[in-house]
């Protein structure tokens, strides 16, 4: 006799409580496993064990976006991990194989790891749900409920949960400090850049302060240099199997802006400000309609963002290139962080994150104070009444109070 299994979240809210990546909000999954008879709502179902866990599925297929469809490519590589711990919600009393159950509501809370525990993989913050184009890489999460019916039968039920990370928000102070870098070519010219901030989301302006300065010890040579063009671009680098033997890198230029200069190198150096807009993905179709999002993946206005999984890693760089005559060209790659939300969206989240941190201050991970489980057994005196059924003349009828 199979059971009907459902997981429901807290009233008027999602399963996910708190903000993954921000430890002060104690990110966790709260819900209730509801078990009912699969056939006929008053037909008891035999249950011996119920467990729940959060499962992460990750897969990569680096050659999925290849133009050559017929070539022999490596197959899709997949891994499945349990996030945090599996929880035992119910076990039948010792000495009995199972119990006949009319209905079961089992509350649970699964705390999502939030400590960056270095080598301790179990404590690492899990990566955000993501699906790249053509499924070259994807990560998604699901709540897995295992119900054991006696010795013979065990059934698993899956419920997708999208998970977003909030530790790359561009409104955080650590991303709003200027970042500077320098690179020298032929001991003649130094390229220096400065970024006012280094976390960006869709349609955020990216501005960079650029300085080309001559080497004062070789001024006569440096003065002969002509600055032809300066190019600023944003590159996305996906490293597949980054922890394995043969990492595979794929780099793509997302946006590019070139400025013609054609100026001889001044003694005081050459200074300019350049900028571009971080590219966004159009979520609406040609008729302006938002397609229905898949339950496993949140809808992002970016194709990818800074993230590190077990099988893949996505990194972003701001690349500044100065093309010159009479000396080598200089290229500087500065790492930046890409967030799935734009700056205005990040600002909106800040207040909610503060509130979630205040709420989490009252929650103890060791004793989360769950409501009691509600189990109605077949032999309970008022068992049928709880289902709204009464026995009249040996027949089950709807109970009218």
mmCIF file of C-alpha atoms in Angstrom:
data_model
loop_
_atom_site.group_PDB
_atom_site.id
_atom_site.type_symbol
_atom_site.label_atom_id
_atom_site.label_comp_id
_atom_site.label_asym_id
_atom_site.label_seq_id
_atom_site.Cartn_x
_atom_site.Cartn_y
_atom_site.Cartn_z
ATOM 1 C CA UNK A 1 0.000 0.000 0.000
ATOM 2 C CA UNK A 2 1.747 3.190 -1.173
ATOM 3 C CA UNK A 3 1.537 6.500 0.631
ATOM 4 C CA UNK A 4 0.880 9.984 -0.717
ATOM 5 C CA UNK A 5 3.839 12.139 0.412
ATOM 6 C CA UNK A 6 4.096 15.918 0.300
ATOM 7 C CA UNK A 7 6.425 18.518 1.813
ATOM 8 C CA UNK A 8 4.888 21.849 2.751
ATOM 9 C CA UNK A 9 6.785 24.937 3.926
ATOM 10 C CA UNK A 10 5.855 27.354 6.710
ATOM 11 C CA UNK A 11 2.565 29.255 6.134
ATOM 12 C CA UNK A 12 2.837 31.989 3.442
ATOM 13 C CA UNK A 13 6.565 31.481 2.925
ATOM 14 C CA UNK A 14 9.135 29.348 1.159
ATOM 15 C CA UNK A 15 10.924 26.250 2.552
ATOM 16 C CA UNK A 16 14.095 28.309 2.643
ATOM 17 C CA UNK A 17 14.403 30.601 5.671
ATOM 18 C CA UNK A 18 17.375 32.959 6.018
ATOM 19 C CA UNK A 19 19.985 33.848 3.407
ATOM 20 C CA UNK A 20 22.508 31.160 2.317
ATOM 21 C CA UNK A 21 26.052 32.525 2.488
ATOM 22 C CA UNK A 22 25.227 34.888 5.381
ATOM 23 C CA UNK A 23 25.837 33.015 8.629
ATOM 24 C CA UNK A 24 24.057 35.561 10.876
ATOM 25 C CA UNK A 25 20.710 34.611 9.263
ATOM 26 C CA UNK A 26 21.138 30.861 10.110
ATOM 27 C CA UNK A 27 20.042 29.682 6.617
ATOM 28 C CA UNK A 28 17.792 26.645 6.977
ATOM 29 C CA UNK A 29 15.023 24.661 5.356
ATOM 30 C CA UNK A 30 11.857 24.460 7.428
ATOM 31 C CA UNK A 31 8.900 22.348 6.526
ATOM 32 C CA UNK A 32 6.635 19.475 7.296
ATOM 33 C CA UNK A 33 6.528 16.021 5.726
ATOM 34 C CA UNK A 34 2.868 15.094 5.248
ATOM 35 C CA UNK A 35 2.038 11.426 4.720
ATOM 36 C CA UNK A 36 -1.471 10.299 3.800
ATOM 37 C CA UNK A 37 -2.919 7.065 2.411
ATOM 38 C CA UNK A 38 -2.343 6.763 -1.336
ATOM 39 C CA UNK A 39 -5.730 5.154 -2.067
ATOM 40 C CA UNK A 40 -8.921 6.108 -0.259
ATOM 41 C CA UNK A 41 -8.357 8.736 2.402
ATOM 42 C CA UNK A 42 -9.291 6.446 5.319
ATOM 43 C CA UNK A 43 -7.348 3.360 4.168
ATOM 44 C CA UNK A 44 -4.361 2.999 6.545
ATOM 45 C CA UNK A 45 -0.811 2.865 5.167
ATOM 46 C CA UNK A 46 1.972 0.840 6.841
ATOM 47 C CA UNK A 47 5.022 2.934 7.726
ATOM 48 C CA UNK A 48 8.165 1.772 9.501
ATOM 49 C CA UNK A 49 10.650 4.610 8.846
ATOM 50 C CA UNK A 50 10.664 8.213 7.567
ATOM 51 C CA UNK A 51 13.824 10.261 6.925
ATOM 52 C CA UNK A 52 14.432 13.615 5.229
ATOM 53 C CA UNK A 53 17.557 15.264 3.802
ATOM 54 C CA UNK A 54 18.634 18.028 1.424
ATOM 55 C CA UNK A 55 20.391 16.656 -1.627
ATOM 56 C CA UNK A 56 22.593 18.528 -4.111
ATOM 57 C CA UNK A 57 22.924 17.261 -7.663
ATOM 58 C CA UNK A 58 25.701 18.647 -9.819
ATOM 59 C CA UNK A 59 26.627 17.784 -13.400
ATOM 60 C CA UNK A 60 28.930 19.043 -16.155
ATOM 61 C CA UNK A 61 29.166 18.409 -19.873
ATOM 62 C CA UNK A 62 31.895 20.750 -21.201
ATOM 63 C CA UNK A 63 31.406 19.753 -24.848
ATOM 64 C CA UNK A 64 27.604 20.206 -24.843
ATOM 65 C CA UNK A 65 27.954 23.645 -26.491
ATOM 66 C CA UNK A 66 30.298 22.334 -29.206
ATOM 67 C CA UNK A 67 29.236 22.930 -32.820
ATOM 68 C CA UNK A 68 30.360 19.428 -33.845
ATOM 69 C CA UNK A 69 27.470 17.265 -32.735
ATOM 70 C CA UNK A 70 28.714 13.951 -34.116
ATOM 71 C CA UNK A 71 32.117 13.784 -32.443
ATOM 72 C CA UNK A 72 32.811 11.426 -29.554
ATOM 73 C CA UNK A 73 32.683 13.648 -26.484
ATOM 74 C CA UNK A 74 33.078 12.734 -22.852
ATOM 75 C CA UNK A 75 29.718 11.834 -21.295
ATOM 76 C CA UNK A 76 27.930 14.022 -18.756
ATOM 77 C CA UNK A 77 29.636 13.772 -15.368
ATOM 78 C CA UNK A 78 27.365 13.839 -12.317
ATOM 79 C CA UNK A 79 27.676 13.816 -8.536
ATOM 80 C CA UNK A 80 25.061 13.684 -5.762
ATOM 81 C CA UNK A 81 25.801 14.945 -2.238
ATOM 82 C CA UNK A 82 23.839 15.250 0.992
ATOM 83 C CA UNK A 83 23.955 18.816 2.368
ATOM 84 C CA UNK A 84 24.182 18.932 6.160
ATOM 85 C CA UNK A 85 22.745 15.801 7.806
ATOM 86 C CA UNK A 86 19.970 13.322 7.080
ATOM 87 C CA UNK A 87 17.233 13.501 9.736
ATOM 88 C CA UNK A 88 15.248 10.603 11.151
ATOM 89 C CA UNK A 89 11.652 11.818 11.542
ATOM 90 C CA UNK A 90 9.872 8.602 12.507
ATOM 91 C CA UNK A 91 10.665 4.990 13.356
ATOM 92 C CA UNK A 92 8.069 2.336 14.289
ATOM 93 C CA UNK A 93 8.268 1.090 17.926
ATOM 94 C CA UNK A 94 10.872 -1.641 18.585
ATOM 95 C CA UNK A 95 9.599 -5.137 18.030
ATOM 96 C CA UNK A 96 7.094 -4.036 15.376
ATOM 97 C CA UNK A 97 7.820 -4.092 11.666
ATOM 98 C CA UNK A 98 5.533 -1.127 10.910
ATOM 99 C CA UNK A 99 2.517 0.816 12.146
ATOM 100 C CA UNK A 100 -0.798 1.334 10.352
ATOM 101 C CA UNK A 101 -1.075 5.089 9.868
ATOM 102 C CA UNK A 102 -4.058 7.212 8.828
ATOM 103 C CA UNK A 103 -2.153 10.503 8.701
ATOM 104 C CA UNK A 104 1.264 11.863 9.626
ATOM 105 C CA UNK A 105 2.615 15.430 9.868
ATOM 106 C CA UNK A 106 6.322 15.464 10.744
ATOM 107 C CA UNK A 107 7.939 18.929 11.164
ATOM 108 C CA UNK A 108 11.658 19.247 10.381
ATOM 109 C CA UNK A 109 14.396 21.846 10.036
ATOM 110 C CA UNK A 110 17.636 21.270 8.083
ATOM 111 C CA UNK A 111 20.398 23.798 8.741
ATOM 112 C CA UNK A 112 22.398 24.660 5.619
ATOM 113 C CA UNK A 113 26.152 24.762 6.345
ATOM 114 C CA UNK A 114 27.405 28.346 6.594
ATOM 115 C CA UNK A 115 31.014 28.023 7.830
ATOM 116 C CA UNK A 116 33.880 28.136 5.370
ATOM 117 C CA UNK A 117 35.501 25.066 6.872
ATOM 118 C CA UNK A 118 38.504 24.808 4.524
ATOM 119 C CA UNK A 119 39.207 21.109 4.164
ATOM 120 C CA UNK A 120 35.980 20.187 5.949
ATOM 121 C CA UNK A 121 33.720 19.873 2.901
ATOM 122 C CA UNK A 122 30.679 19.238 5.133
ATOM 123 C CA UNK A 123 30.944 22.785 6.512
ATOM 124 C CA UNK A 124 31.365 24.612 3.188
ATOM 125 C CA UNK A 125 28.577 26.915 2.047
ATOM 126 C CA UNK A 126 26.789 25.027 -0.751
ATOM 127 C CA UNK A 127 26.950 26.684 -4.216
ATOM 128 C CA UNK A 128 23.849 28.406 -5.631
ATOM 129 C CA UNK A 129 21.392 26.677 -7.993
ATOM 130 C CA UNK A 130 22.493 27.367 -11.552
ATOM 131 C CA UNK A 131 21.909 26.050 -15.042
ATOM 132 C CA UNK A 132 24.173 27.283 -17.837
ATOM 133 C CA UNK A 133 23.087 27.321 -21.496
ATOM 134 C CA UNK A 134 22.853 23.861 -23.096
ATOM 135 C CA UNK A 135 23.310 22.452 -19.561
ATOM 136 C CA UNK A 136 27.118 22.615 -19.808
ATOM 137 C CA UNK A 137 27.044 22.904 -15.996
ATOM 138 C CA UNK A 138 24.204 22.726 -13.518
ATOM 139 C CA UNK A 139 23.595 22.539 -9.790
ATOM 140 C CA UNK A 140 20.222 21.988 -8.188
ATOM 141 C CA UNK A 141 18.827 20.957 -4.811
ATOM 142 C CA UNK A 142 15.951 18.802 -3.714
ATOM 143 C CA UNK A 143 14.421 17.684 -0.440
ATOM 144 C CA UNK A 144 14.501 13.885 -0.434
ATOM 145 C CA UNK A 145 11.978 12.071 1.764
ATOM 146 C CA UNK A 146 12.520 8.320 2.237
ATOM 147 C CA UNK A 147 9.514 6.295 3.430
ATOM 148 C CA UNK A 148 10.011 2.633 4.368
ATOM 149 C CA UNK A 149 6.919 0.401 4.224
ATOM 150 C CA UNK A 150 7.872 -2.725 6.172
ATOM 151 C CA UNK A 151 10.987 -4.755 5.234
ATOM 152 C CA UNK A 152 10.398 -5.020 1.541
ATOM 153 C CA UNK A 153 9.548 -1.606 0.141
ATOM 154 C CA UNK A 154 11.366 1.713 0.382
ATOM 155 C CA UNK A 155 10.261 4.739 -1.629
ATOM 156 C CA UNK A 156 12.046 8.035 -2.202
ATOM 157 C CA UNK A 157 10.178 11.262 -2.955
ATOM 158 C CA UNK A 158 11.899 14.387 -4.340
ATOM 159 C CA UNK A 159 10.866 18.046 -3.983
ATOM 160 C CA UNK A 160 13.006 20.711 -5.734
ATOM 161 C CA UNK A 161 14.253 23.714 -3.706
ATOM 162 C CA UNK A 162 16.003 26.605 -5.512
ATOM 163 C CA UNK A 163 18.937 28.010 -3.489
ATOM 164 C CA UNK A 164 20.511 31.431 -4.089
ATOM 165 C CA UNK A 165 23.699 32.724 -2.432
ATOM 166 C CA UNK A 166 23.762 36.226 -0.934
ATOM 167 C CA UNK A 167 27.431 36.695 0.002
ATOM 168 C CA UNK A 168 28.351 38.445 -3.287
ATOM 169 C CA UNK A 169 25.887 41.376 -3.001
ATOM 170 C CA UNK A 170 27.456 44.525 -4.451
ATOM 171 C CA UNK A 171 26.138 46.564 -1.484
ATOM 172 C CA UNK A 172 28.507 44.871 0.985
ATOM 173 C CA UNK A 173 31.320 47.135 2.215
ATOM 174 C CA UNK A 174 34.105 44.719 1.277
ATOM 175 C CA UNK A 175 33.240 45.081 -2.440
ATOM 176 C CA UNK A 176 33.048 48.881 -2.287
ATOM 177 C CA UNK A 177 36.717 49.502 -1.526
ATOM 178 C CA UNK A 178 38.875 50.553 -4.497
ATOM 179 C CA UNK A 179 41.028 47.804 -6.014
ATOM 180 C CA UNK A 180 44.239 48.714 -7.840
ATOM 181 C CA UNK A 181 46.694 46.744 -10.004
ATOM 182 C CA UNK A 182 49.763 47.438 -12.183
ATOM 183 C CA UNK A 183 51.591 45.753 -15.063
ATOM 184 C CA UNK A 184 54.858 46.780 -16.819
ATOM 185 C CA UNK A 185 55.905 46.220 -20.471
ATOM 186 C CA UNK A 186 59.564 46.265 -21.577
ATOM 187 C CA UNK A 187 60.526 48.253 -18.419
ATOM 188 C CA UNK A 188 59.249 51.285 -20.360
ATOM 189 C CA UNK A 189 55.556 51.770 -19.663
ATOM 190 C CA UNK A 190 53.490 50.910 -16.573
ATOM 191 C CA UNK A 191 49.753 50.278 -16.909
ATOM 192 C CA UNK A 192 47.884 50.961 -13.678
ATOM 193 C CA UNK A 193 44.157 50.526 -13.099
ATOM 194 C CA UNK A 194 41.828 51.341 -10.237
ATOM 195 C CA UNK A 195 38.285 50.034 -9.738
ATOM 196 C CA UNK A 196 36.014 51.989 -7.359
ATOM 197 C CA UNK A 197 34.127 48.749 -6.559
ATOM 198 C CA UNK A 198 34.476 45.155 -7.704
ATOM 199 C CA UNK A 199 31.106 43.361 -7.427
ATOM 200 C CA UNK A 200 28.658 43.829 -10.307
ATOM 201 C CA UNK A 201 25.234 42.585 -11.334
ATOM 202 C CA UNK A 202 23.131 42.798 -14.522
ATOM 203 C CA UNK A 203 23.139 46.308 -16.133
ATOM 204 C CA UNK A 204 25.418 47.729 -13.393
ATOM 205 C CA UNK A 205 27.884 50.356 -14.693
ATOM 206 C CA UNK A 206 31.516 49.172 -14.611
ATOM 207 C CA UNK A 207 33.976 52.071 -14.521
ATOM 208 C CA UNK A 208 37.760 51.815 -14.473
ATOM 209 C CA UNK A 209 40.405 54.509 -13.980
ATOM 210 C CA UNK A 210 43.389 53.855 -16.272
ATOM 211 C CA UNK A 211 46.866 55.359 -16.007
ATOM 212 C CA UNK A 212 49.778 54.774 -18.417
ATOM 213 C CA UNK A 213 53.021 56.155 -17.026
ATOM 214 C CA UNK A 214 56.538 56.170 -18.565
ATOM 215 C CA UNK A 215 59.639 54.892 -16.775
ATOM 216 C CA UNK A 216 61.500 58.122 -15.712
ATOM 217 C CA UNK A 217 64.887 56.328 -16.084
ATOM 218 C CA UNK A 218 64.213 55.609 -19.788
ATOM 219 C CA UNK A 219 62.276 58.750 -20.698
ATOM 220 C CA UNK A 220 63.939 59.247 -24.128
ATOM 221 C CA UNK A 221 62.732 55.774 -25.234
ATOM 222 C CA UNK A 222 59.345 56.086 -23.521
ATOM 223 C CA UNK A 223 58.577 59.369 -25.341
ATOM 224 C CA UNK A 224 58.767 57.520 -28.690
ATOM 225 C CA UNK A 225 55.914 55.226 -27.685
ATOM 226 C CA UNK A 226 52.508 55.920 -29.259
ATOM 227 C CA UNK A 227 49.401 54.772 -27.411
ATOM 228 C CA UNK A 228 47.152 53.422 -30.179
ATOM 229 C CA UNK A 229 44.062 51.980 -28.435
ATOM 230 C CA UNK A 230 42.836 51.027 -24.975
ATOM 231 C CA UNK A 231 40.312 48.187 -24.686
ATOM 232 C CA UNK A 232 38.238 47.289 -21.631
ATOM 233 C CA UNK A 233 36.384 43.950 -21.637
ATOM 234 C CA UNK A 234 34.692 41.533 -19.238
ATOM 235 C CA UNK A 235 35.625 37.853 -19.513
ATOM 236 C CA UNK A 236 33.863 34.820 -18.089
ATOM 237 C CA UNK A 237 36.072 31.800 -17.394
ATOM 238 C CA UNK A 238 34.513 28.422 -16.626
ATOM 239 C CA UNK A 239 36.889 25.793 -15.242
ATOM 240 C CA UNK A 240 35.347 22.343 -15.556
ATOM 241 C CA UNK A 241 36.593 19.617 -13.196
ATOM 242 C CA UNK A 242 38.700 22.235 -11.365
ATOM 243 C CA UNK A 243 39.608 19.831 -8.532
ATOM 244 C CA UNK A 244 40.387 16.902 -10.865
ATOM 245 C CA UNK A 245 43.376 15.756 -12.934
ATOM 246 C CA UNK A 246 42.489 17.493 -16.191
ATOM 247 C CA UNK A 247 40.811 20.853 -15.612
ATOM 248 C CA UNK A 248 39.263 22.278 -18.778
ATOM 249 C CA UNK A 249 39.072 26.072 -19.180
ATOM 250 C CA UNK A 250 36.602 27.885 -21.402
ATOM 251 C CA UNK A 251 36.868 31.679 -21.677
ATOM 252 C CA UNK A 252 34.254 33.928 -23.261
ATOM 253 C CA UNK A 253 34.222 37.724 -23.714
ATOM 254 C CA UNK A 254 30.862 39.065 -22.482
ATOM 255 C CA UNK A 255 31.308 42.775 -23.232
ATOM 256 C CA UNK A 256 33.967 44.970 -24.837
ATOM 257 C CA UNK A 257 34.651 48.683 -25.300
ATOM 258 C CA UNK A 258 37.578 50.072 -27.314
ATOM 259 C CA UNK A 259 38.816 53.659 -27.388
ATOM 260 C CA UNK A 260 41.158 55.040 -30.074
ATOM 261 C CA UNK A 261 43.879 57.228 -28.500
ATOM 262 C CA UNK A 262 46.741 57.732 -31.072
ATOM 263 C CA UNK A 263 48.773 59.940 -28.729
ATOM 264 C CA UNK A 264 52.532 60.030 -28.081
ATOM 265 C CA UNK A 265 53.332 59.140 -24.479
ATOM 266 C CA UNK A 266 53.352 62.425 -22.461
ATOM 267 C CA UNK A 267 56.060 62.886 -19.803
ATOM 268 C CA UNK A 268 53.440 63.156 -17.084
ATOM 269 C CA UNK A 269 51.743 59.952 -18.272
ATOM 270 C CA UNK A 270 48.334 59.367 -19.824
ATOM 271 C CA UNK A 271 45.145 59.164 -17.720
ATOM 272 C CA UNK A 272 41.607 58.219 -18.760
ATOM 273 C CA UNK A 273 38.362 56.880 -17.360
ATOM 274 C CA UNK A 274 36.591 54.125 -19.266
ATOM 275 C CA UNK A 275 33.455 52.210 -18.569
ATOM 276 C CA UNK A 276 30.902 49.760 -19.875
ATOM 277 C CA UNK A 277 27.628 48.273 -18.697
ATOM 278 C CA UNK A 278 27.652 44.750 -17.327
ATOM 279 C CA UNK A 279 25.615 42.644 -19.798
ATOM 280 C CA UNK A 280 22.187 41.353 -18.765
ATOM 281 C CA UNK A 281 20.116 38.548 -20.177
ATOM 282 C CA UNK A 282 16.664 39.358 -21.503
ATOM 283 C CA UNK A 283 14.241 37.245 -19.490
ATOM 284 C CA UNK A 284 11.147 38.106 -21.561
ATOM 285 C CA UNK A 285 10.454 36.587 -24.966
ATOM 286 C CA UNK A 286 9.778 38.546 -28.206
ATOM 287 C CA UNK A 287 6.188 39.225 -27.069
ATOM 288 C CA UNK A 288 7.291 40.593 -23.700
ATOM 289 C CA UNK A 289 6.105 37.558 -21.762
ATOM 290 C CA UNK A 290 8.129 36.082 -18.898
ATOM 291 C CA UNK A 291 8.405 32.324 -19.464
ATOM 292 C CA UNK A 292 7.441 30.112 -16.549
ATOM 293 C CA UNK A 293 10.576 29.416 -14.531
ATOM 294 C CA UNK A 294 11.621 25.872 -13.667
ATOM 295 C CA UNK A 295 11.110 24.922 -10.032
ATOM 296 C CA UNK A 296 14.760 23.866 -9.578
ATOM 297 C CA UNK A 297 16.331 27.114 -10.798
ATOM 298 C CA UNK A 298 15.632 30.734 -9.828
ATOM 299 C CA UNK A 299 15.319 33.150 -12.773
ATOM 300 C CA UNK A 300 18.471 35.252 -13.048
ATOM 301 C CA UNK A 301 19.055 38.230 -15.353
ATOM 302 C CA UNK A 302 22.639 36.969 -15.868
ATOM 303 C CA UNK A 303 23.689 33.776 -17.666
ATOM 304 C CA UNK A 304 26.216 32.931 -14.947
ATOM 305 C CA UNK A 305 27.782 34.408 -11.797
ATOM 306 C CA UNK A 306 30.807 33.886 -9.555
ATOM 307 C CA UNK A 307 30.426 30.423 -8.029
ATOM 308 C CA UNK A 308 32.446 27.339 -7.070
ATOM 309 C CA UNK A 309 30.968 23.837 -7.125
ATOM 310 C CA UNK A 310 32.683 20.468 -6.883
ATOM 311 C CA UNK A 311 32.812 19.876 -10.650
ATOM 312 C CA UNK A 312 33.050 23.429 -11.962
ATOM 313 C CA UNK A 313 34.033 26.970 -11.068
ATOM 314 C CA UNK A 314 32.997 30.247 -12.729
ATOM 315 C CA UNK A 315 35.269 33.296 -12.464
ATOM 316 C CA UNK A 316 35.115 36.776 -14.004
ATOM 317 C CA UNK A 317 37.847 39.209 -15.001
ATOM 318 C CA UNK A 318 37.966 42.844 -16.053
ATOM 319 C CA UNK A 319 40.594 42.925 -18.815
ATOM 320 C CA UNK A 320 42.347 46.190 -19.753
ATOM 321 C CA UNK A 321 44.611 46.108 -22.816
ATOM 322 C CA UNK A 322 46.779 48.983 -24.058
ATOM 323 C CA UNK A 323 47.958 48.569 -27.671
ATOM 324 C CA UNK A 324 51.142 50.639 -28.361
ATOM 325 C CA UNK A 325 53.787 51.082 -31.008
ATOM 326 C CA UNK A 326 57.573 50.924 -30.248
ATOM 327 C CA UNK A 327 56.936 48.679 -27.238
ATOM 328 C CA UNK A 328 54.990 45.561 -26.287
ATOM 329 C CA UNK A 329 51.232 45.761 -25.682
ATOM 330 C CA UNK A 330 50.206 45.492 -22.011
ATOM 331 C CA UNK A 331 47.272 43.423 -20.779
ATOM 332 C CA UNK A 332 46.008 43.332 -17.200
ATOM 333 C CA UNK A 333 43.375 40.847 -15.950
ATOM 334 C CA UNK A 334 41.746 41.913 -12.702
ATOM 335 C CA UNK A 335 39.395 39.428 -10.934
ATOM 336 C CA UNK A 336 35.898 40.799 -10.238
ATOM 337 C CA UNK A 337 32.833 39.299 -8.542
ATOM 338 C CA UNK A 338 29.572 38.859 -10.435
ATOM 339 C CA UNK A 339 26.342 38.821 -8.439
ATOM 340 C CA UNK A 340 22.989 37.572 -9.819
ATOM 341 C CA UNK A 341 21.228 40.818 -8.704
ATOM 342 C CA UNK A 342 21.768 44.404 -9.819
ATOM 343 C CA UNK A 343 22.861 47.122 -7.375
ATOM 344 C CA UNK A 344 19.272 48.321 -6.751
ATOM 345 C CA UNK A 345 18.154 44.727 -6.054
ATOM 346 C CA UNK A 346 21.046 44.263 -3.625
ATOM 347 C CA UNK A 347 20.016 47.441 -1.750
ATOM 348 C CA UNK A 348 16.468 46.115 -1.419
ATOM 349 C CA UNK A 349 17.719 42.843 0.073
ATOM 350 C CA UNK A 350 19.843 44.535 2.778
ATOM 351 C CA UNK A 351 16.899 45.432 5.036
ATOM 352 C CA UNK A 352 15.412 41.930 4.756
ATOM 353 C CA UNK A 353 18.818 40.372 5.556
ATOM 354 C CA UNK A 354 19.092 42.525 8.708
ATOM 355 C CA UNK A 355 15.600 41.442 9.772
ATOM 356 C CA UNK A 356 16.414 37.760 9.083
ATOM 357 C CA UNK A 357 19.554 38.079 11.248
ATOM 358 C CA UNK A 358 17.444 39.530 14.125
ATOM 359 C CA UNK A 359 14.947 36.650 13.771
ATOM 360 C CA UNK A 360 17.761 34.062 13.671
ATOM 361 C CA UNK A 361 19.183 35.376 16.972
ATOM 362 C CA UNK A 362 16.289 33.572 18.725
ATOM 363 C CA UNK A 363 16.934 30.236 16.989
ATOM 364 C CA UNK A 364 19.286 27.627 18.442
ATOM 365 C CA UNK A 365 20.796 25.211 15.883
ATOM 366 C CA UNK A 366 21.119 22.569 18.630
ATOM 367 C CA UNK A 367 17.465 22.845 19.685
ATOM 368 C CA UNK A 368 15.351 24.556 17.008
ATOM 369 C CA UNK A 369 12.104 24.110 19.030
ATOM 370 C CA UNK A 370 10.059 22.269 16.407
ATOM 371 C CA UNK A 371 6.310 21.782 16.812
ATOM 372 C CA UNK A 372 5.300 18.258 17.861
ATOM 373 C CA UNK A 373 4.730 15.603 15.210
ATOM 374 C CA UNK A 374 1.056 14.760 14.616
ATOM 375 C CA UNK A 375 0.524 11.056 13.975
ATOM 376 C CA UNK A 376 -2.933 9.474 13.711
ATOM 377 C CA UNK A 377 -2.759 5.665 13.908
ATOM 378 C CA UNK A 378 -5.390 3.278 12.640
ATOM 379 C CA UNK A 379 -6.252 2.078 16.174
ATOM 380 C CA UNK A 380 -6.573 5.592 17.702
ATOM 381 C CA UNK A 381 -10.045 5.963 19.313
ATOM 382 C CA UNK A 382 -10.755 9.228 17.479
ATOM 383 C CA UNK A 383 -8.586 8.452 14.449
ATOM 384 C CA UNK A 384 -11.367 8.517 11.852
ATOM 385 C CA UNK A 385 -12.886 11.620 13.436
ATOM 386 C CA UNK A 386 -9.626 13.489 12.820
ATOM 387 C CA UNK A 387 -10.029 12.684 9.106
ATOM 388 C CA UNK A 388 -13.657 13.889 9.129
ATOM 389 C CA UNK A 389 -15.090 10.350 8.851
ATOM 390 C CA UNK A 390 -17.438 8.377 11.090
ATOM 391 C CA UNK A 391 -18.703 4.773 10.946
ATOM 392 C CA UNK A 392 -22.494 4.557 10.534
ATOM 393 C CA UNK A 393 -24.039 1.073 10.310
ATOM 394 C CA UNK A 394 -20.655 -0.473 9.515
ATOM 395 C CA UNK A 395 -20.030 1.998 6.672
ATOM 396 C CA UNK A 396 -17.670 5.005 6.621
ATOM 397 C CA UNK A 397 -19.544 8.287 6.063
ATOM 398 C CA UNK A 398 -18.446 11.973 6.087
ATOM 399 C CA UNK A 399 -18.638 13.265 9.637
ATOM 400 C CA UNK A 400 -21.153 16.095 10.142
ATOM 401 C CA UNK A 401 -20.494 17.779 13.459
#
